[in-house]
Coordinates of N, CA and C in Angstrom, one line a residue:
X1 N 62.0 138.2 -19.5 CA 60.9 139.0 -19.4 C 61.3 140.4 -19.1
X2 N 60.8 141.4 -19.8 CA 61.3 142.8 -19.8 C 60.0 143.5 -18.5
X3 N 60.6 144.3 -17.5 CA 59.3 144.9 -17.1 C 59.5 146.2 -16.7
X4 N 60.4 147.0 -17.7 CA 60.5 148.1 -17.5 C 60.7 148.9 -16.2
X5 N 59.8 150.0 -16.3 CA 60.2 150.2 -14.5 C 58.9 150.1 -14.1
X6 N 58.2 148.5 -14.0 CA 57.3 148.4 -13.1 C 57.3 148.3 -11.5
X7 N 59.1 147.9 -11.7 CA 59.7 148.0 -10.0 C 59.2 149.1 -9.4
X8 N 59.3 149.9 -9.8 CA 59.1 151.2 -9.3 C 57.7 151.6 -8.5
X9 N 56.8 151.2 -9.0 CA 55.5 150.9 -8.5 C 54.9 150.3 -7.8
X10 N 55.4 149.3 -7.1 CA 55.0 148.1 -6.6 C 55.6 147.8 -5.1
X11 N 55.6 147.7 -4.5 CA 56.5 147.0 -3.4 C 57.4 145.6 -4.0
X12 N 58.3 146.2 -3.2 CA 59.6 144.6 -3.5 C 59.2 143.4 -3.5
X13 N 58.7 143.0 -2.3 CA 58.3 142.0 -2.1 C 57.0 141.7 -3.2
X14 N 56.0 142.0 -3.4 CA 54.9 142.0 -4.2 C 55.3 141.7 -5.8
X15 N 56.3 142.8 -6.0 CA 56.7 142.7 -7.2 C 57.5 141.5 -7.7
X16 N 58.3 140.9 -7.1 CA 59.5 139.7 -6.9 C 58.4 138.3 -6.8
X17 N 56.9 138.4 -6.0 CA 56.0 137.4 -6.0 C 55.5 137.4 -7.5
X18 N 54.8 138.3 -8.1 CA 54.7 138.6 -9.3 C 55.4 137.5 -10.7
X19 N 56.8 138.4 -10.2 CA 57.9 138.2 -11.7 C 58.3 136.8 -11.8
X20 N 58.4 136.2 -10.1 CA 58.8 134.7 -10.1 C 57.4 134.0 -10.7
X21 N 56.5 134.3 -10.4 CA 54.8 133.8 -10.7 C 55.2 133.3 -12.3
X22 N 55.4 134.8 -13.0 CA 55.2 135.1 -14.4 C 56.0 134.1 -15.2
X23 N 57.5 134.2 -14.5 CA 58.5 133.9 -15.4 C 59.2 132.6 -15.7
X24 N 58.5 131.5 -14.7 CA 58.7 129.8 -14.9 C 60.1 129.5 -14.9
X25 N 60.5 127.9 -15.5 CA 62.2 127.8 -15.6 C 62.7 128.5 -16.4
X26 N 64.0 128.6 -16.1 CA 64.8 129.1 -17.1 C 64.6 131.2 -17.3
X27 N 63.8 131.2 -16.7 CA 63.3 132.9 -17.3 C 64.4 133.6 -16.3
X28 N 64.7 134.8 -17.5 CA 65.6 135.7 -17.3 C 64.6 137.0 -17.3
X29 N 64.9 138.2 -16.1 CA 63.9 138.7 -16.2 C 65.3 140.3 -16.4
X30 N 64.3 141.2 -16.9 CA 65.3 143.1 -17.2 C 64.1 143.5 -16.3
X31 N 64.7 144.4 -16.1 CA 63.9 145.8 -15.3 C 65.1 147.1 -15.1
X32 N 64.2 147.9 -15.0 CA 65.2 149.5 -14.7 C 64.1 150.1 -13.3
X33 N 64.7 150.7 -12.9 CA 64.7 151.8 -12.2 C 64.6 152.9 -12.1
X34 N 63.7 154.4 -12.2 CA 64.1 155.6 -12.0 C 64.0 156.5 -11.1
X35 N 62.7 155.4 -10.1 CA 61.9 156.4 -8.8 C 62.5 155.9 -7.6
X36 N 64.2 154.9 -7.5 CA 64.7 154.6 -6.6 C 64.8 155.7 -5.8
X37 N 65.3 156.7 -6.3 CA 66.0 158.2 -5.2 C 64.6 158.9 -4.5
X38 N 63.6 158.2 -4.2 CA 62.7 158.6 -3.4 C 62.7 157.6 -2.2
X39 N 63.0 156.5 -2.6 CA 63.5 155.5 -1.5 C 64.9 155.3 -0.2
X40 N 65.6 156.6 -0.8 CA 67.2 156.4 -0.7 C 67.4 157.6 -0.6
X41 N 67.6 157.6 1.0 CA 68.1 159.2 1.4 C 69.8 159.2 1.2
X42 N 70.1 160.2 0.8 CA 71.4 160.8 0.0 C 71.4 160.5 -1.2
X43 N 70.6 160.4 -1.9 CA 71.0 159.8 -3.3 C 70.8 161.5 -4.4
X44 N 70.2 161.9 -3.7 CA 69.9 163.6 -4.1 C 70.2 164.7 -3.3
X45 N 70.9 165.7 -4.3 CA 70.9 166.8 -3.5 C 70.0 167.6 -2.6
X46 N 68.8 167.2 -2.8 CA 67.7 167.8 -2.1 C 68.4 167.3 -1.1
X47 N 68.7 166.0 -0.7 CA 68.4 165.5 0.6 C 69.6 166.0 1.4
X48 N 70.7 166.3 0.6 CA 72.0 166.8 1.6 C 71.2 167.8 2.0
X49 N 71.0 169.0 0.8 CA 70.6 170.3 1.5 C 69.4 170.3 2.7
X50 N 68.5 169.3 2.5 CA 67.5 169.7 3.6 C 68.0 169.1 5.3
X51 N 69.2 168.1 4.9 CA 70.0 168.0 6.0 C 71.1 168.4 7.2
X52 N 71.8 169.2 5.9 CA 73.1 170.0 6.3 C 72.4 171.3 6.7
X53 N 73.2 171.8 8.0 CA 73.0 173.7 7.9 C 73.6 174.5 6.8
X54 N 73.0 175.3 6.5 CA 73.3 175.9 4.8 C 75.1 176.4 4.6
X55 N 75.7 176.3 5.3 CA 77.2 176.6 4.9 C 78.1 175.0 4.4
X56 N 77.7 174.1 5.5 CA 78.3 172.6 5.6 C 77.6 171.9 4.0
X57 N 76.2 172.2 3.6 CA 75.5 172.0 2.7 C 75.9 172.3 1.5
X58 N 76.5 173.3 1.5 CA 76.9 174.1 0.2 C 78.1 173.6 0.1
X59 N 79.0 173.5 1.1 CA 80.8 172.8 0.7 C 80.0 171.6 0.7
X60 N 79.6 170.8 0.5 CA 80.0 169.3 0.4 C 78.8 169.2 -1.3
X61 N 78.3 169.9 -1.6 CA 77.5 170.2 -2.6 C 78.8 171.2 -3.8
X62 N 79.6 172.0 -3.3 CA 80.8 172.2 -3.9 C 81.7 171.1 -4.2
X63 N 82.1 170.4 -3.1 CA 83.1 169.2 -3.2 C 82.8 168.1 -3.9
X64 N 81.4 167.9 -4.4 CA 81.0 166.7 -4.7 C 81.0 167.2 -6.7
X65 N 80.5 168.5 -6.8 CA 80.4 168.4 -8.0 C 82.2 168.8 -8.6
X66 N 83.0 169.0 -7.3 CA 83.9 169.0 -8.4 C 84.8 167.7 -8.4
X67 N 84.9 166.7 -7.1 CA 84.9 165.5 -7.6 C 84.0 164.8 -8.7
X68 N 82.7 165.1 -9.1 CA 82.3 164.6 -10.2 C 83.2 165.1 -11.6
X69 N 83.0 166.1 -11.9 CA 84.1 166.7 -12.8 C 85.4 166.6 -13.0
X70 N 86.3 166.3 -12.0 CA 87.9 166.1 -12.4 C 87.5 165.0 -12.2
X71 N 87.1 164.0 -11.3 CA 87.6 162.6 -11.1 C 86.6 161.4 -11.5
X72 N 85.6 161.7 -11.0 CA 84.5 160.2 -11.4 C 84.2 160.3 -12.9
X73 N 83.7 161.0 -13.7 CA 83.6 161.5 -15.2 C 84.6 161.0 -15.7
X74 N 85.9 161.6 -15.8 CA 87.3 161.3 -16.3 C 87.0 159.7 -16.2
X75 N 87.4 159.2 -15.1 CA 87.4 157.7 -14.7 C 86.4 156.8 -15.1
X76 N 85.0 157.2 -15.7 CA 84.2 156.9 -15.9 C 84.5 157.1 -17.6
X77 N 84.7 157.7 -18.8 CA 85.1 157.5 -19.8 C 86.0 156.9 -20.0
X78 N 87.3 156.9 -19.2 CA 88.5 155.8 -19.6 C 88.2 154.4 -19.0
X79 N 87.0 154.4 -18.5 CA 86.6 152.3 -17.9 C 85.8 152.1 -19.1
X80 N 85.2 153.2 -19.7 CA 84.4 152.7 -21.2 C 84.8 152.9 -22.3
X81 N 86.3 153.2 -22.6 CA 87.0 153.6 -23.7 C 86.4 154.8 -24.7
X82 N 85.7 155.6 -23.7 CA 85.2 156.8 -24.7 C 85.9 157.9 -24.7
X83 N 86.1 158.1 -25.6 CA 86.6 159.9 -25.9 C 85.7 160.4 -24.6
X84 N 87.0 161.6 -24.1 CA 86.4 162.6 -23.2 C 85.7 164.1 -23.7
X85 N 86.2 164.0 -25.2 CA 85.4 165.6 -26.0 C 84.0 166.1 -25.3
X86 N 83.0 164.9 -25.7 CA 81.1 165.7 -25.5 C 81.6 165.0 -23.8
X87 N 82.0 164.7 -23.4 CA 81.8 164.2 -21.9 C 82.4 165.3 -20.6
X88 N 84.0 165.2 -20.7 CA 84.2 166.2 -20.2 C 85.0 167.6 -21.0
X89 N 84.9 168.7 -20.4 CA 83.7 168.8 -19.3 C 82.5 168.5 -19.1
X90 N 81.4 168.0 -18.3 CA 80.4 167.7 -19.0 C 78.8 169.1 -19.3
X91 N 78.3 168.6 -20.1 CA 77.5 169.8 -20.7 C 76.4 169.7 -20.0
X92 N 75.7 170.4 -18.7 CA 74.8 170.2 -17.7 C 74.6 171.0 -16.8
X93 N 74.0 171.2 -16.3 CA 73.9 172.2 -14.7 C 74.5 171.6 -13.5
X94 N 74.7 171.8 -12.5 CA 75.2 171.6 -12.0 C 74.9 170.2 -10.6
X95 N 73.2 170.6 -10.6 CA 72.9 169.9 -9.7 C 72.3 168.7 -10.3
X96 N 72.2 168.4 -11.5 CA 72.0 167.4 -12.6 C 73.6 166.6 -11.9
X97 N 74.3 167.2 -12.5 CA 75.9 166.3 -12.0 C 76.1 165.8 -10.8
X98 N 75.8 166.5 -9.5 CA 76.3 166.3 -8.0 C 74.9 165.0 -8.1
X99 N 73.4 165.3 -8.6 CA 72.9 164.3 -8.1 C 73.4 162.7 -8.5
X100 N 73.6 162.8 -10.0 CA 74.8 161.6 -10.8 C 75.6 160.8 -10.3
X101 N 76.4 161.6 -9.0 CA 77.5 161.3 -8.4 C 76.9 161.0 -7.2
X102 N 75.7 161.1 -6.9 CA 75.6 160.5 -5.5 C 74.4 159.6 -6.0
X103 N 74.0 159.0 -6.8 CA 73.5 157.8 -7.7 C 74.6 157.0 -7.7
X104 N 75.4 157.4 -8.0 CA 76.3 156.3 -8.1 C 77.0 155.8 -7.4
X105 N 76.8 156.8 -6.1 CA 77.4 156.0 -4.9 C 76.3 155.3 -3.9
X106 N 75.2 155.5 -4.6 CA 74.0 155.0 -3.5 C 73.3 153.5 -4.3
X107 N 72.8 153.7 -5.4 CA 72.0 152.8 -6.3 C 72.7 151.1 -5.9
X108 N 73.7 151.1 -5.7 CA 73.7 149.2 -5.1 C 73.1 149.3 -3.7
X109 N 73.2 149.9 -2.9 CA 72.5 149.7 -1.4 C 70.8 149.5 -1.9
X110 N 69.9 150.3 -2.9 CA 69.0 150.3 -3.5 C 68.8 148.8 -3.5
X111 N 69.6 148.5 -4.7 CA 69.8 147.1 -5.4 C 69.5 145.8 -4.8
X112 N 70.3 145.7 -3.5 CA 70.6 145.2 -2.5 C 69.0 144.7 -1.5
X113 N 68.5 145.9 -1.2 CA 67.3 146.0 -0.4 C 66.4 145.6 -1.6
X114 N 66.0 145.5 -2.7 CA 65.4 145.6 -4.0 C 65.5 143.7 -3.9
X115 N 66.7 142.9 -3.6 CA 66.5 141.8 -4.1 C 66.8 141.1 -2.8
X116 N 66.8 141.9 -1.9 CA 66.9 141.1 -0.5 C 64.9 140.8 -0.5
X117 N 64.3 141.2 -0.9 CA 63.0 141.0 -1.0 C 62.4 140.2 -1.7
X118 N 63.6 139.1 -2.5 CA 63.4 138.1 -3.7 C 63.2 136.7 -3.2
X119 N 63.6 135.6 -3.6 CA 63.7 134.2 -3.3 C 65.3 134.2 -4.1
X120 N 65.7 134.8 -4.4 CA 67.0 134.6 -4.7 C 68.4 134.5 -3.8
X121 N 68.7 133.1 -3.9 CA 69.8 133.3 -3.1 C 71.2 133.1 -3.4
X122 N 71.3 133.2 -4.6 CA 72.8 133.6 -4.7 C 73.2 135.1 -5.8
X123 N 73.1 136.4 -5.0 CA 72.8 137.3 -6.0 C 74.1 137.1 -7.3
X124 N 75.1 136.5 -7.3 CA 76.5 136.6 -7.6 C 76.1 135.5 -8.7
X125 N 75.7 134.6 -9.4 CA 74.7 133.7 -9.9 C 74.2 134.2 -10.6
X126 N 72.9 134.7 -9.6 CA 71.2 135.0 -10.0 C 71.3 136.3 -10.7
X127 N 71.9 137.1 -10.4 CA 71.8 138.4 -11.0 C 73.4 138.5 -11.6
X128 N 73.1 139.5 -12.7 CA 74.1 140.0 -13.5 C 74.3 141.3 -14.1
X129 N 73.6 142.1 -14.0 CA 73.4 143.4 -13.8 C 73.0 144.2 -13.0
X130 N 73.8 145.6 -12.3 CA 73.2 146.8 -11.9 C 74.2 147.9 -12.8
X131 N 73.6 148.0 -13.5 CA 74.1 149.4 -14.2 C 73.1 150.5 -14.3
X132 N 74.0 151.7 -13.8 CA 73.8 153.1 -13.8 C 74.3 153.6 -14.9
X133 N 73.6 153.8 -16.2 CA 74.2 154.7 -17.7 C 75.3 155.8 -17.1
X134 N 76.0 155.9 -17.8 CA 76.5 157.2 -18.0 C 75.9 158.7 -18.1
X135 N 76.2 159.3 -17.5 CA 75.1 160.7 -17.7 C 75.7 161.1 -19.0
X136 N 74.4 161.0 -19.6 CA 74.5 161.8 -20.9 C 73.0 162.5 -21.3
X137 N 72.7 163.1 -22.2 CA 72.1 163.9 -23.0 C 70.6 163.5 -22.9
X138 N 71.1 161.9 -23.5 CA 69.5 161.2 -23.8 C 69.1 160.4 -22.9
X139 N 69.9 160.5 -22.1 CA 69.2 159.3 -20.2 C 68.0 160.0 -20.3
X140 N 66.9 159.1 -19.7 CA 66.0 159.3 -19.0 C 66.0 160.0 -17.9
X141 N 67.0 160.0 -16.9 CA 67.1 160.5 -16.2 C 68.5 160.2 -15.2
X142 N 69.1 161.0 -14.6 CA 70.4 160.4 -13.7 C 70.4 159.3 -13.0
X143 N 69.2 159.4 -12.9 CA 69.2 158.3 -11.9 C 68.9 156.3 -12.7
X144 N 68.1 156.8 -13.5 CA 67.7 155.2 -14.6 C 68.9 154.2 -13.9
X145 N 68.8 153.3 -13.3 CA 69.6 151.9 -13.5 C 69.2 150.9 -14.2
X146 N 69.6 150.0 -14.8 CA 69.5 148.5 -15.3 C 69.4 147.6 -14.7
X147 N 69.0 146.5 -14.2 CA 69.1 145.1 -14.1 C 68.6 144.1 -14.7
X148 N 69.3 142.8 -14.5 CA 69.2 141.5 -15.4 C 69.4 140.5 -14.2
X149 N 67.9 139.5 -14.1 CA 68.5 138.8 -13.2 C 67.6 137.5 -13.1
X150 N 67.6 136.1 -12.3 CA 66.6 135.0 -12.9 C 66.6 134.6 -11.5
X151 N 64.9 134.4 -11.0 CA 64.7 133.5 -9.7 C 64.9 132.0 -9.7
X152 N 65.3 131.5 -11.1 CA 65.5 130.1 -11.1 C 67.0 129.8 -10.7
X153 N 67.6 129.3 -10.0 CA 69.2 128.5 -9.1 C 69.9 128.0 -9.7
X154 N 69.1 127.1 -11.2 CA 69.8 126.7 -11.9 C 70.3 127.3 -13.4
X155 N 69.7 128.8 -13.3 CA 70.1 129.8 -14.2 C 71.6 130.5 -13.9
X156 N 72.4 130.4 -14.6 CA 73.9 131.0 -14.2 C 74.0 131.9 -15.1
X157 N 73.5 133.6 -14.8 CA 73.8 134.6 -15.5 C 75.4 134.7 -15.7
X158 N 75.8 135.1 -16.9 CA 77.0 136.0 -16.8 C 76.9 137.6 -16.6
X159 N 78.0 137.9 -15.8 CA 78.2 139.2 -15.7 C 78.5 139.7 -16.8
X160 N 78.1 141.6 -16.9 CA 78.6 142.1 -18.0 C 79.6 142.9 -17.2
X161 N 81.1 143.0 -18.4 CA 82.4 143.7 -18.1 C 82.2 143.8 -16.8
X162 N 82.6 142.9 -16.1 CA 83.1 141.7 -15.1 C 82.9 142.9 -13.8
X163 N 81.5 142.7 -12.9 CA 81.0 143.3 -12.4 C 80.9 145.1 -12.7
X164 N 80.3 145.2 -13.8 CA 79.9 146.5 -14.8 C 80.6 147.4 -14.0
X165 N 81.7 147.9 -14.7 CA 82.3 148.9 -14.3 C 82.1 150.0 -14.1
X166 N 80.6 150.6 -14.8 CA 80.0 151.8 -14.3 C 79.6 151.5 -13.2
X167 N 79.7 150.4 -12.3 CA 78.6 150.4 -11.0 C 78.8 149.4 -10.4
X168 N 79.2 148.5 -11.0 CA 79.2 147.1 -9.5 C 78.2 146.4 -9.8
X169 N 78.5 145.3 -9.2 CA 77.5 144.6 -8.9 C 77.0 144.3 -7.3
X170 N 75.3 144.1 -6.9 CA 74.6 144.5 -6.1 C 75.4 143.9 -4.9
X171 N 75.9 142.7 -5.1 CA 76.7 141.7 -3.8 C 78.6 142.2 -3.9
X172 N 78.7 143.1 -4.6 CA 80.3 143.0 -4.5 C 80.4 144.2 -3.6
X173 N 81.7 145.0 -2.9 CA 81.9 145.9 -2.0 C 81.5 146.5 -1.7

């Protein structure tokens, strides 16, 4: 069952009563994400700045976009075998990038709390997706994640590229 980003609207719990309701044996359910970074302090640079005093705010809002640029980007095309030409450098403003980079270090803690509110109990099993796209051009937005996951026990999803190397999976480190 596909439900888009109805996650987003609903409370966890409510929503997870819902999808198990909907989706009987066997069902495999998708959903994304894009209104997670209202849930999840640090996941945006709003949130450093309205936290840091404005000097400490700005270096770590410095430091982050230029670790996004030499290092997570870079490492982030050669785990998906893409040319680095349209990527890096990448073609964007700036706070578009730093927020990218702290998506992608926040969005499994999301994940986590998102399916701690489930009847699922073996996430490693039950689910097999959290992916965060690549920042690119035609995202929806920086933040969009993926998931794929089944409240039935005797559903054994496979992982994709063996806990999605853009991101992890919700139960691994």
């Amino acid at each position: 069952m596909s439900w888009s980003n109805v996650l987003d609207y609903i409370e966890p719990r409510d929503f997870h009563a819902m999808a198990e309701a909907c989706g009987g044996k066997g069902a495999v359910h998708y959903g994304h994400s894009m209104n997670w970074v209202r849930d999840m302090k640090g996941a945006s640079w709003l949130d450093v700045k309205a936290t840091l005093p404005g000097d400490a705010a700005s270096e770590f809002l410095k430091t982050t976009l230029v670790k996004t640029r030499t290092k997570m980007l870079p490492e982030l095309c050669m785990a998906m075998e893409w040319t680095q030409i349209l990527v890096c450098p990448p073609v964007d403003n700036s706070m578009n990038l730093i927020d990218y980079a702290l998506c992608m270090l926040h969005h499994k803690t999301w994940a986590n709390h998102f399916f701690k509110a489930s009847s699922i109990v073996d996430l490693d099993r039950q689910v097999a997706r959290v992916t965060l796209f690549s920042r690119a051009e035609w995202d929806e937005s920086n933040s969009t994640f993926y998931m794929k996951w089944s409240y039935d026990a005797e559903v054994k999803l496979k992982r994709h590229m063996s806990s999605d190397t853009r991101s992890g999976h919700p139960a691994s480190k």
